[in-house]
Short mmCIF file of C-alpha atoms and ligand atoms in Angstrom, two decimals:
data_model
loop_
_atom_site.label_atom_id
_atom_site.label_comp_id
_atom_site.label_asym_id
_atom_site.label_seq_id
_atom_site.Cartn_x
_atom_site.Cartn_y
_atom_site.Cartn_z
CA UNK A 1 -165.88 -54.51 -122.96
CA UNK A 2 -163.74 -52.53 -120.64
CA UNK A 3 -160.98 -54.86 -119.24
CA UNK A 4 -161.23 -53.20 -115.88
CA UNK A 5 -163.86 -52.28 -113.17
CA UNK A 6 -164.04 -48.87 -111.64
CA UNK A 7 -163.06 -48.18 -108.02
CA UNK A 8 -162.79 -44.36 -107.89
CA UNK A 9 -165.39 -42.16 -109.58
CA UNK A 10 -165.48 -38.41 -110.41
CA UNK A 11 -168.78 -36.61 -110.99
CA UNK A 12 -169.25 -34.91 -114.44
CA UNK A 13 -171.15 -31.68 -114.91
CA UNK A 14 -174.46 -31.35 -116.77
CA UNK A 15 -174.80 -27.73 -117.66
CA UNK A 16 -178.17 -26.66 -119.03
CA UNK A 17 -178.70 -25.47 -122.60
CA UNK A 18 -178.74 -21.87 -121.26
CA UNK A 19 -175.48 -22.49 -119.35
CA UNK A 20 -173.82 -24.04 -122.43
CA UNK A 21 -174.75 -21.00 -124.46
CA UNK A 22 -173.50 -18.55 -121.98
CA UNK A 23 -170.26 -20.56 -121.39
CA UNK A 24 -169.49 -20.59 -125.07
CA UNK A 25 -170.23 -16.96 -125.50
CA UNK A 26 -168.06 -16.04 -122.51
CA UNK A 27 -165.24 -18.20 -124.01
CA UNK A 28 -165.21 -16.17 -127.21
CA UNK A 29 -166.59 -19.20 -129.06
CA UNK A 30 -163.31 -20.98 -128.51
CA UNK A 31 -163.64 -24.38 -126.74
CA UNK A 32 -160.07 -24.06 -125.34
CA UNK A 33 -161.39 -21.21 -123.27
CA UNK A 34 -164.45 -23.03 -121.91
CA UNK A 35 -163.90 -23.97 -118.24
CA UNK A 36 -163.86 -27.87 -117.63
CA UNK A 37 -166.65 -27.35 -115.14
CA UNK A 38 -168.93 -26.61 -118.11
CA UNK A 39 -168.15 -29.84 -119.95
CA UNK A 40 -169.91 -33.07 -119.78
CA UNK A 41 -167.83 -35.28 -122.09
CA UNK A 42 -164.40 -34.01 -122.72
CA UNK A 43 -162.81 -35.40 -125.89
CA UNK A 44 -160.43 -32.51 -126.50
CA UNK A 45 -157.28 -34.55 -126.15
CA UNK A 46 -155.91 -37.96 -125.06
CA UNK A 47 -152.86 -36.19 -123.63
CA UNK A 48 -152.39 -36.33 -119.82
CA UNK A 49 -156.12 -37.23 -119.38
CA UNK A 50 -155.76 -40.88 -118.64
CA UNK A 51 -157.25 -42.74 -115.59
CA UNK A 52 -154.47 -44.49 -113.61
CA UNK A 53 -154.77 -47.97 -112.41
CA UNK A 54 -154.90 -49.02 -108.77
CA UNK A 55 -151.34 -50.25 -109.18
CA UNK A 56 -150.25 -46.72 -110.38
CA UNK A 57 -151.87 -45.04 -107.48
CA UNK A 58 -150.21 -47.47 -105.05
CA UNK A 59 -146.90 -46.81 -106.76
CA UNK A 60 -147.20 -43.16 -106.09
CA UNK A 61 -146.95 -43.92 -102.42
CA UNK A 62 -143.59 -45.61 -102.75
CA UNK A 63 -142.23 -42.58 -104.79
CA UNK A 64 -138.64 -41.78 -103.67
CA UNK A 65 -138.30 -38.02 -103.65
CA UNK A 66 -134.44 -37.91 -103.26
CA UNK A 67 -132.96 -35.19 -105.24
CA UNK A 68 -130.19 -37.52 -106.69
CA UNK A 69 -130.11 -41.14 -107.46
CA UNK A 70 -133.71 -41.75 -106.34
CA UNK A 71 -134.90 -45.46 -106.36
CA UNK A 72 -137.96 -44.29 -108.48
CA UNK A 73 -135.51 -43.24 -111.18
CA UNK A 74 -133.90 -46.57 -111.11
CA UNK A 75 -137.32 -48.27 -111.58
CA UNK A 76 -138.13 -46.04 -114.46
CA UNK A 77 -134.75 -46.51 -116.08
CA UNK A 78 -134.99 -50.31 -115.81
CA UNK A 79 -138.55 -50.36 -117.35
CA UNK A 80 -137.60 -48.05 -120.22
CA UNK A 81 -134.40 -50.08 -120.95
CA UNK A 82 -136.31 -53.39 -120.90
CA UNK A 83 -138.88 -51.86 -123.40
CA UNK A 84 -136.75 -49.92 -125.73
CA UNK A 85 -133.32 -51.56 -125.45
CA UNK A 86 -131.63 -48.16 -125.19
CA UNK A 87 -129.08 -47.73 -122.35
CA UNK A 88 -129.43 -44.06 -121.82
CA UNK A 89 -132.61 -43.05 -120.25
CA UNK A 90 -133.44 -39.38 -119.52
CA UNK A 91 -136.77 -38.33 -117.99
CA UNK A 92 -138.39 -35.00 -118.75
CA UNK A 93 -141.63 -33.31 -117.73
CA UNK A 94 -143.33 -33.71 -121.08
CA UNK A 95 -142.66 -34.55 -124.78
CA UNK A 96 -141.88 -31.05 -125.99
CA UNK A 97 -139.07 -30.68 -123.46
CA UNK A 98 -137.54 -33.96 -124.77
CA UNK A 99 -137.79 -32.65 -128.28
CA UNK A 100 -136.27 -29.11 -127.34
CA UNK A 101 -133.38 -30.81 -125.57
CA UNK A 102 -132.66 -33.69 -127.93
CA UNK A 103 -133.17 -31.87 -131.31
CA UNK A 104 -131.33 -28.72 -129.93
CA UNK A 105 -128.18 -30.98 -129.41
CA UNK A 106 -128.50 -32.93 -132.74
CA UNK A 107 -129.47 -30.34 -135.36
CA UNK A 108 -127.34 -27.50 -136.70
CA UNK A 109 -128.65 -24.43 -138.73
CA UNK A 110 -129.16 -25.53 -142.33
CA UNK A 111 -129.83 -29.23 -141.40
CA UNK A 112 -132.99 -31.09 -142.47
CA UNK A 113 -135.01 -33.31 -140.16
CA UNK A 114 -137.29 -35.64 -142.21
CA UNK A 115 -140.42 -37.23 -140.86
CA UNK A 116 -143.53 -39.05 -141.85
CA UNK A 117 -145.13 -36.04 -140.08
CA UNK A 118 -143.53 -33.83 -137.46
CA UNK A 119 -145.95 -33.15 -134.79
CA UNK A 120 -146.43 -29.40 -134.28
CA UNK A 121 -144.24 -29.01 -131.14
CA UNK A 122 -141.53 -31.30 -132.90
CA UNK A 123 -141.58 -28.81 -135.92
CA UNK A 124 -141.20 -25.95 -133.53
CA UNK A 125 -138.10 -27.57 -131.91
CA UNK A 126 -136.59 -28.42 -135.34
CA UNK A 127 -137.01 -24.69 -136.45
CA UNK A 128 -135.78 -23.43 -133.12
CA UNK A 129 -132.52 -25.17 -133.77
CA UNK A 130 -132.28 -23.35 -137.13
CA UNK A 131 -132.95 -26.56 -139.18
CA UNK A 132 -135.74 -27.34 -141.50
CA UNK A 133 -138.63 -29.91 -140.91
CA UNK A 134 -139.57 -31.84 -144.06
CA UNK A 135 -142.70 -34.08 -144.04
CA UNK A 136 -142.68 -36.91 -146.39
CA UNK A 137 -145.90 -38.92 -145.57
CA UNK A 138 -146.62 -41.85 -147.84
CA UNK A 139 -149.31 -41.02 -150.45
CA UNK A 140 -152.42 -42.85 -149.36
CA UNK A 141 -155.05 -43.49 -152.15
CA UNK A 142 -158.23 -44.34 -150.18
CA UNK A 143 -158.23 -46.19 -146.83
CA UNK A 144 -155.00 -48.24 -146.29
CA UNK A 145 -153.89 -50.26 -143.40
CA UNK A 146 -150.78 -48.27 -142.66
CA UNK A 147 -151.60 -44.68 -143.43
CA UNK A 148 -148.83 -43.54 -141.18
CA UNK A 149 -145.98 -44.72 -143.22
CA UNK A 150 -143.12 -42.53 -144.34
CA UNK A 151 -142.77 -42.30 -148.10
CA UNK A 152 -139.67 -44.47 -148.85
CA UNK A 153 -139.25 -43.41 -152.42
CA UNK A 154 -139.37 -39.69 -151.49
CA UNK A 155 -136.86 -40.15 -148.73
CA UNK A 156 -134.62 -41.96 -151.10
CA UNK A 157 -134.85 -39.04 -153.72
CA UNK A 158 -134.06 -36.58 -151.00
CA UNK A 159 -131.09 -38.44 -149.61
CA UNK A 160 -129.61 -39.09 -152.99
CA UNK A 161 -130.45 -35.56 -154.29
CA UNK A 162 -128.55 -32.17 -153.94
CA UNK A 163 -129.95 -31.72 -150.31
CA UNK A 164 -129.11 -35.35 -149.31
CA UNK A 165 -126.03 -34.22 -147.34
CA UNK A 166 -128.17 -31.86 -145.20
CA UNK A 167 -130.36 -34.62 -143.77
CA UNK A 168 -129.27 -34.97 -140.17
CA UNK A 169 -132.12 -37.10 -138.86
CA UNK A 170 -135.18 -38.99 -139.75
CA UNK A 171 -138.05 -39.01 -137.22
CA UNK A 172 -140.65 -41.72 -137.50
CA UNK A 173 -143.70 -40.63 -135.48
CA UNK A 174 -145.72 -43.67 -134.15
CA UNK A 175 -148.54 -43.48 -134.51
CA UNK A 176 -148.79 -40.63 -136.98
CA UNK A 177 -150.92 -38.22 -134.93
CA UNK A 178 -150.96 -35.39 -137.52
CA UNK A 179 -151.89 -37.98 -140.24
CA UNK A 180 -155.10 -39.17 -138.42
CA UNK A 181 -153.58 -41.37 -135.71
CA UNK A 182 -152.65 -44.00 -138.47
CA UNK A 183 -150.08 -46.68 -137.64
CA UNK A 184 -146.63 -47.03 -139.23
CA UNK A 185 -145.88 -50.55 -140.44
CA UNK A 186 -142.90 -52.74 -139.38
CA UNK A 187 -141.84 -53.06 -143.09
CA UNK A 188 -141.73 -49.25 -143.43
CA UNK A 189 -139.42 -48.73 -140.40
CA UNK A 190 -137.23 -51.54 -141.71
CA UNK A 191 -137.02 -49.80 -145.15
CA UNK A 192 -136.25 -46.42 -143.52
CA UNK A 193 -133.57 -47.95 -141.40
CA UNK A 194 -131.85 -49.30 -144.56
CA UNK A 195 -131.79 -45.86 -146.22
CA UNK A 196 -130.58 -44.32 -143.00
CA UNK A 197 -127.72 -46.86 -142.76
CA UNK A 198 -126.80 -46.29 -146.37
CA UNK A 199 -126.60 -42.46 -145.92
CA UNK A 200 -125.28 -42.31 -142.34
CA UNK A 201 -128.39 -40.61 -140.88
CA UNK A 202 -129.59 -40.83 -137.33
CA UNK A 203 -133.10 -42.52 -137.06
CA UNK A 204 -135.30 -41.58 -134.15
CA UNK A 205 -138.81 -42.43 -133.05
CA UNK A 206 -141.33 -39.92 -131.72
CA UNK A 207 -142.75 -42.85 -129.63
CA UNK A 208 -145.55 -41.04 -127.88
CA UNK A 209 -148.06 -43.75 -128.98
CA UNK A 210 -145.60 -46.69 -129.37
CA UNK A 211 -148.04 -49.23 -127.88
CA UNK A 212 -150.96 -48.26 -130.00
CA UNK A 213 -148.77 -48.53 -132.99
CA UNK A 214 -147.48 -51.96 -132.04
CA UNK A 215 -150.96 -53.19 -131.52
CA UNK A 216 -152.27 -51.95 -134.84
CA UNK A 217 -149.33 -53.71 -136.54
CA UNK A 218 -150.47 -56.95 -134.94
CA UNK A 219 -154.12 -56.25 -136.23
CA UNK A 220 -153.34 -55.09 -139.68
CA UNK A 221 -150.16 -56.97 -140.85
CA UNK A 222 -151.04 -60.63 -141.21
CA UNK A 223 -147.29 -61.66 -140.77
CA UNK A 224 -147.48 -60.10 -137.29
CA UNK A 225 -150.77 -61.38 -136.21
CA UNK A 226 -150.87 -62.93 -132.72
CA UNK A 227 -147.49 -61.50 -131.55
CA UNK A 228 -147.54 -59.81 -128.17
CA UNK A 229 -147.68 -56.06 -128.77
CA UNK A 230 -144.73 -55.60 -126.44
CA UNK A 231 -142.53 -57.69 -128.72
CA UNK A 232 -143.54 -55.77 -131.65
CA UNK A 233 -142.93 -52.48 -129.84
CA UNK A 234 -139.39 -53.76 -128.83
CA UNK A 235 -138.65 -54.73 -132.58
CA UNK A 236 -139.46 -51.19 -133.69
CA UNK A 237 -137.41 -49.50 -130.97
CA UNK A 238 -134.46 -51.84 -131.99
CA UNK A 239 -134.58 -50.44 -135.49
CA UNK A 240 -133.97 -46.96 -134.38
CA UNK A 241 -131.01 -45.15 -132.71
CA UNK A 242 -133.13 -43.66 -129.92
CA UNK A 243 -136.56 -42.09 -129.33
CA UNK A 244 -138.41 -39.58 -127.39
CA UNK A 245 -141.89 -39.60 -126.17
CA UNK A 246 -144.52 -37.80 -124.43
CA UNK A 247 -145.70 -40.10 -121.66
CA UNK A 248 -148.86 -38.20 -121.25
CA UNK A 249 -150.08 -40.65 -124.00
CA UNK A 250 -148.84 -44.22 -123.80
CA UNK A 251 -147.40 -43.59 -120.32
CA UNK A 252 -151.06 -43.73 -119.16
CA UNK A 253 -150.15 -40.99 -116.67
CA UNK A 254 -151.01 -37.27 -116.35
CA UNK A 255 -147.46 -35.92 -116.87
CA UNK A 256 -144.16 -37.12 -118.16
CA UNK A 257 -141.91 -37.70 -121.08
CA UNK A 258 -138.53 -39.30 -121.82
CA UNK A 259 -135.51 -39.33 -124.07
CA UNK A 260 -133.74 -42.73 -124.49
CA UNK A 261 -130.63 -43.21 -126.74
CA UNK A 262 -127.87 -45.57 -127.55
CA UNK A 263 -125.38 -42.82 -128.18
CA UNK A 264 -123.64 -42.10 -124.78
CA UNK A 265 -122.07 -38.91 -125.95
CA UNK A 266 -125.30 -37.45 -127.34
CA UNK A 267 -127.04 -38.44 -124.02
CA UNK A 268 -124.28 -36.62 -122.01
CA UNK A 269 -124.85 -33.41 -123.93
CA UNK A 270 -128.62 -33.87 -123.46
CA UNK A 271 -128.23 -34.27 -119.69
CA UNK A 272 -126.03 -31.19 -119.42
CA UNK A 273 -128.93 -29.19 -121.12
CA UNK A 274 -131.46 -31.11 -119.04
CA UNK A 275 -129.85 -29.74 -115.79
CA UNK A 276 -130.11 -26.22 -117.14
CA UNK A 277 -133.94 -26.41 -118.10
CA UNK A 278 -135.55 -29.42 -116.42
CA UNK A 279 -133.57 -30.65 -113.44
CA UNK A 280 -131.12 -33.16 -112.13
CA UNK A 281 -130.89 -36.19 -114.54
CA UNK A 282 -132.56 -38.65 -112.22
CA UNK A 283 -135.76 -36.64 -111.98
CA UNK A 284 -135.80 -34.38 -115.07
CA UNK A 285 -138.80 -32.10 -114.06
CA UNK A 286 -140.83 -34.82 -112.54
CA UNK A 287 -141.49 -35.93 -108.90
CA UNK A 288 -140.26 -39.35 -107.84
CA UNK A 289 -143.94 -40.50 -107.60
CA UNK A 290 -144.48 -39.40 -111.28
CA UNK A 291 -141.63 -41.75 -112.22
CA UNK A 292 -143.19 -44.71 -110.34
CA UNK A 293 -146.60 -44.04 -111.95
CA UNK A 294 -144.94 -43.89 -115.38
CA UNK A 295 -142.92 -47.04 -114.88
CA UNK A 296 -146.07 -48.93 -113.87
CA UNK A 297 -148.02 -47.35 -116.84
CA UNK A 298 -145.46 -48.40 -119.31
CA UNK A 299 -145.87 -51.93 -118.21
CA UNK A 300 -149.66 -51.91 -118.40
CA UNK A 301 -149.97 -50.14 -121.69
CA UNK A 302 -148.80 -53.16 -123.72
CA UNK A 303 -151.37 -55.45 -122.16
CA UNK A 304 -153.09 -57.10 -125.13
CA UNK A 305 -156.54 -57.00 -123.35
CA UNK A 306 -156.12 -53.22 -122.77
CA UNK A 307 -155.02 -52.42 -126.39
CA UNK A 308 -157.73 -54.69 -127.93
CA UNK A 309 -160.33 -52.85 -125.88
CA UNK A 310 -158.81 -49.50 -126.90
CA UNK A 311 -158.77 -50.28 -130.59
CA UNK A 312 -162.19 -51.88 -130.52
CA UNK A 313 -163.70 -49.00 -128.58
CA UNK A 314 -162.47 -46.46 -130.93
CA UNK A 315 -163.62 -48.46 -134.00
CA UNK A 316 -166.95 -48.96 -132.43
CA UNK A 317 -167.35 -45.31 -131.66
CA UNK A 318 -166.26 -44.22 -135.18
CA UNK A 319 -168.78 -46.62 -136.70
CA UNK A 320 -171.62 -45.36 -134.48
CA UNK A 321 -170.61 -41.67 -135.38
CA UNK A 322 -170.81 -42.68 -139.01
CA UNK A 323 -174.24 -44.18 -138.48
CA UNK A 324 -175.34 -40.93 -136.89
CA UNK A 325 -174.45 -39.18 -140.12
CA UNK A 326 -170.95 -37.82 -139.52
CA UNK A 327 -168.30 -38.25 -142.28
CA UNK A 328 -165.81 -40.35 -140.27
CA UNK A 329 -162.29 -40.92 -141.65
CA UNK A 330 -161.69 -44.68 -142.02
CA UNK A 331 -160.03 -46.75 -140.81
CA UNK A 332 -160.00 -45.44 -137.14
CA UNK A 333 -156.74 -45.73 -135.22
CA UNK A 334 -156.62 -45.97 -131.43
CA UNK A 335 -156.49 -42.54 -129.89
CA UNK A 336 -159.18 -40.61 -131.76
CA UNK A 337 -161.95 -40.50 -134.40
CA UNK A 338 -161.57 -37.83 -137.13
CA UNK A 339 -164.46 -36.36 -138.90
CA UNK A 340 -164.55 -34.33 -142.09
CA UNK A 341 -166.29 -31.11 -141.10
CA UNK A 342 -166.22 -29.74 -144.75
CA UNK A 343 -168.25 -32.67 -146.05
CA UNK A 344 -170.91 -32.15 -143.44
CA UNK A 345 -171.10 -28.42 -143.71
CA UNK A 346 -170.49 -27.65 -147.45
CA UNK A 347 -172.29 -24.16 -146.94
CA UNK A 348 -169.38 -22.99 -144.51
CA UNK A 349 -166.31 -21.91 -146.50
CA UNK A 350 -162.89 -22.64 -145.09
CA UNK A 351 -162.36 -19.05 -143.99
CA UNK A 352 -165.57 -19.37 -141.89
CA UNK A 353 -163.99 -22.24 -140.01
CA UNK A 354 -166.28 -25.30 -140.74
CA UNK A 355 -164.36 -27.48 -138.12
CA UNK A 356 -164.86 -24.91 -135.53
CA UNK A 357 -168.43 -24.67 -136.34
CA UNK A 358 -169.06 -28.32 -135.90
CA UNK A 359 -167.03 -28.54 -132.68
CA UNK A 360 -168.94 -25.47 -131.17
CA UNK A 361 -172.37 -27.04 -132.25
CA UNK A 362 -171.47 -30.36 -130.49
CA UNK A 363 -170.80 -28.32 -127.37
CA UNK A 364 -174.03 -26.34 -127.68
CA UNK A 365 -176.01 -29.54 -128.19
CA UNK A 366 -174.51 -31.65 -125.32
CA UNK A 367 -171.49 -30.07 -123.60
CA UNK A 368 -169.36 -32.44 -125.56
CA UNK A 369 -165.83 -30.96 -126.20
CA UNK A 370 -163.85 -31.96 -129.18
CA UNK A 371 -161.03 -30.30 -130.93
CA UNK A 372 -160.78 -28.48 -134.25
CA UNK A 373 -157.93 -29.49 -136.78
CA UNK A 374 -158.92 -27.28 -139.54
CA UNK A 375 -158.34 -23.69 -140.65
CA UNK A 376 -158.18 -22.18 -137.17
CA UNK A 377 -155.29 -24.50 -136.26
CA UNK A 378 -153.56 -25.10 -139.57
CA UNK A 379 -154.65 -22.09 -141.63
CA UNK A 380 -153.01 -18.78 -141.61
CA UNK A 381 -154.21 -15.18 -141.51
CA UNK A 382 -153.80 -13.61 -145.01
CA UNK A 383 -150.83 -11.34 -144.84
CA UNK A 384 -152.93 -8.93 -147.10
CA UNK A 385 -155.75 -8.78 -144.71
CA UNK A 386 -158.09 -10.85 -146.84
CA UNK A 387 -159.76 -14.22 -145.94
CA UNK A 388 -157.63 -16.79 -143.91
CA UNK A 389 -155.51 -19.12 -146.02
CA UNK A 390 -157.26 -22.44 -145.61
CA UNK A 391 -155.94 -25.79 -144.06
CA UNK A 392 -155.65 -28.70 -146.37
CA UNK A 393 -158.58 -30.38 -144.48
CA UNK A 394 -161.24 -29.31 -141.98
CA UNK A 395 -161.10 -32.08 -139.49
CA UNK A 396 -162.78 -32.34 -135.94
CA UNK A 397 -161.11 -34.85 -133.57
CA UNK A 398 -162.84 -36.85 -130.98
CA UNK A 399 -159.90 -37.90 -128.94
CA UNK A 400 -160.34 -40.65 -126.44
CA UNK A 401 -158.63 -40.34 -122.92
CA UNK A 402 -157.43 -43.80 -121.82
CA UNK A 403 -159.68 -45.85 -119.42
CA UNK A 404 -161.81 -42.73 -118.67
CA UNK A 405 -165.20 -43.03 -120.49
CA UNK A 406 -167.45 -46.04 -120.69
CA UNK A 407 -169.57 -47.07 -123.58
CA UNK A 408 -172.62 -45.26 -122.31
CA UNK A 409 -170.70 -41.92 -122.23
CA UNK A 410 -169.69 -42.61 -125.91
CA UNK A 411 -173.34 -43.40 -126.75
CA UNK A 412 -174.23 -40.05 -125.29
CA UNK A 413 -171.85 -38.43 -127.66
CA UNK A 414 -173.27 -40.31 -130.68
CA UNK A 415 -176.78 -39.10 -129.66
CA UNK A 416 -175.47 -35.51 -129.38
CA UNK A 417 -173.83 -35.86 -132.75
CA UNK A 418 -177.09 -37.22 -134.32
CA UNK A 419 -178.80 -34.00 -133.02
CA UNK A 420 -176.20 -31.90 -134.63
CA UNK A 421 -176.38 -33.73 -137.93
CA UNK A 422 -180.10 -33.09 -138.16
CA UNK A 423 -179.64 -29.40 -138.31
CA UNK A 424 -176.34 -29.40 -140.29
CA UNK A 425 -177.62 -26.89 -142.87
CA UNK A 426 -178.30 -24.34 -140.15
CA UNK A 427 -174.99 -24.39 -138.53
CA UNK A 428 -173.24 -21.04 -138.93
CA UNK A 429 -169.69 -20.31 -139.55
CA UNK A 430 -167.34 -18.20 -137.40
CA UNK A 431 -164.92 -15.41 -137.85
CA UNK A 432 -161.70 -14.55 -135.81
CA UNK A 433 -162.03 -11.32 -133.98
CA UNK A 434 -158.82 -11.52 -131.89
CA UNK A 435 -155.71 -13.70 -132.49
CA UNK A 436 -152.04 -13.85 -131.71
CA UNK A 437 -149.08 -15.87 -132.89
CA UNK A 438 -148.78 -19.16 -134.81
CA UNK A 439 -150.60 -21.02 -131.99
CA UNK A 440 -153.64 -18.74 -132.27
CA UNK A 441 -156.24 -21.55 -131.79
CA UNK A 442 -155.45 -21.83 -128.04
CA UNK A 443 -156.45 -18.20 -127.23
CA UNK A 444 -158.32 -16.75 -130.28
CA UNK A 445 -161.63 -14.97 -129.76
CA UNK A 446 -164.24 -15.84 -132.34
CA UNK A 447 -167.80 -14.59 -133.27
CA UNK A 448 -170.50 -16.43 -135.15
CA UNK A 449 -171.77 -15.63 -138.70
CA UNK A 450 -170.63 -13.24 -141.27
CA UNK A 451 -169.01 -9.93 -140.22
CA UNK A 452 -171.85 -7.49 -139.77
CA UNK A 453 -174.31 -10.25 -140.49
CA UNK A 454 -176.95 -11.82 -138.09
CA UNK A 455 -175.95 -13.30 -134.85
CA UNK A 456 -175.80 -17.10 -135.17
CA UNK A 457 -177.38 -17.90 -131.84
CA UNK A 458 -181.20 -16.95 -131.87
CA UNK A 459 -182.00 -14.98 -128.77
CA UNK A 460 -178.45 -13.98 -127.92
CA UNK A 461 -177.17 -10.49 -128.63
CA UNK A 462 -175.13 -9.88 -131.78
CA UNK A 463 -171.23 -9.95 -131.36
CA UNK A 464 -169.95 -6.62 -130.21
CA UNK A 465 -169.49 -4.53 -133.40
CA UNK A 466 -166.84 -2.28 -131.59
CA UNK A 467 -164.27 -5.20 -131.68
CA UNK A 468 -163.29 -5.23 -135.37
CA UNK A 469 -160.97 -8.06 -136.72
CA UNK A 470 -157.42 -7.33 -135.56
CA UNK A 471 -154.91 -6.89 -138.30
CA UNK A 472 -152.93 -10.06 -138.86
CA UNK A 473 -149.32 -10.23 -137.79
C1 PLP B 1 -148.22 -34.90 -127.53
C2 PLP B 1 -147.13 -35.16 -128.51
C3 PLP B 1 -146.06 -34.47 -128.55
C4 PLP B 1 -145.65 -33.41 -127.52
O1 PLP B 1 -145.65 -33.91 -126.16
P1 PLP B 1 -146.12 -32.96 -124.90
O2 PLP B 1 -146.19 -33.96 -123.84
O3 PLP B 1 -147.59 -32.56 -125.26
O4 PLP B 1 -145.31 -31.89 -124.73
C5 PLP B 1 -144.94 -34.84 -129.42
N1 PLP B 1 -145.28 -35.72 -130.32
C6 PLP B 1 -146.42 -36.35 -130.49
C7 PLP B 1 -146.61 -37.38 -131.44
C8 PLP B 1 -147.43 -36.07 -129.58
O5 PLP B 1 -148.60 -36.76 -129.68
#
């Protein structure tokens, strides 16, 4: 059960079926464009959506808003040093700012950055530095305990091969979000450390979900069972040369990020850039009160009772969604349940966006918002104007904000999912009618059904035929 009781509440909207249809249509059938006022249960992301504790709300009040040398920075620095063991602590407003600043100082054109999986904003920062991002996830055959591991043989081959001299850093993302939120094992980080030492390569952590990774290590590695998750997290940090994190995840706060390093010279160069783009080094784009809430959140997030609740809730939710008939990816991690939309909707081909189709149907059925991680996000428009090039998988992610929804909220989602499963064969595909850039999914306008075919929503007007698909660019 939840290891907390509730002392502040926020009403949630219950739009009618007609209001849901209208909201989705007005949003161009893209859930990113649906106003939150039309959402009952919002599982779009676990980023920046956490509920703060009473201690965090109280900490806001003691926030020191001094421009330079604020007490709140000192508290934040002390908590991060104690957790990570890194002396140099640099606050930033969110994870991508940390990536842009740190990777921009570390990487040179032609360098390689190697990872179990670069998160999409990480990849963008590697490429902005003129370097290349190489993903080497360990090949998982069936469900494995540590599906987030980096492939040690592939890293060894790369480092000893002709491109070995170009590898500037290895980034271990814990947990591996892009790979389904699966944890990285302690043994994997040890093995990667050895290779980095042998070849003189910097080892960094993308530590956005460091606490969830540490907890899953204690759960899935018998040799680590019973250890306090904070000890395990410290051991993982100790293996690397530094880290960055989006604190919108395991900071259990609504904004924030950090860079933490051993290398004082690299930290100095990061601070020079920080002053140019984020702010003075003792606030880095945050308010003093944010630093207080983050310091407190970083203490709370390794509480074993909290982490056990988090992992058990996600597992329970995944099992119930599977009982309802959704093809759930197993094992579940902590921050989300992933569902294979292609398996549920075999009649919808990849270029008709099966993951979008499932996500939109969950919205229509119960104003539940989830995110699509399929061809809309990871596919690409065909340069020759044909069907979209498909993503490797058509996944839908049910992300779980921290400490926000109770079991009965999630039961409602399961009931909604069961309704959608019952009419799976009737669920229509979608096509893109307007899109821009590589992050098209945030703003794309879609329409249901085949081009020129019947409108997918009975009783609604067909999509406007005067807005033809825009030429890809
Ligand atoms: C969210 C996230 C980021 C980017 O952080 P933002 O705070 O969204 O800018 C980077 N890496 C991982 C693994 C993330 O989950």
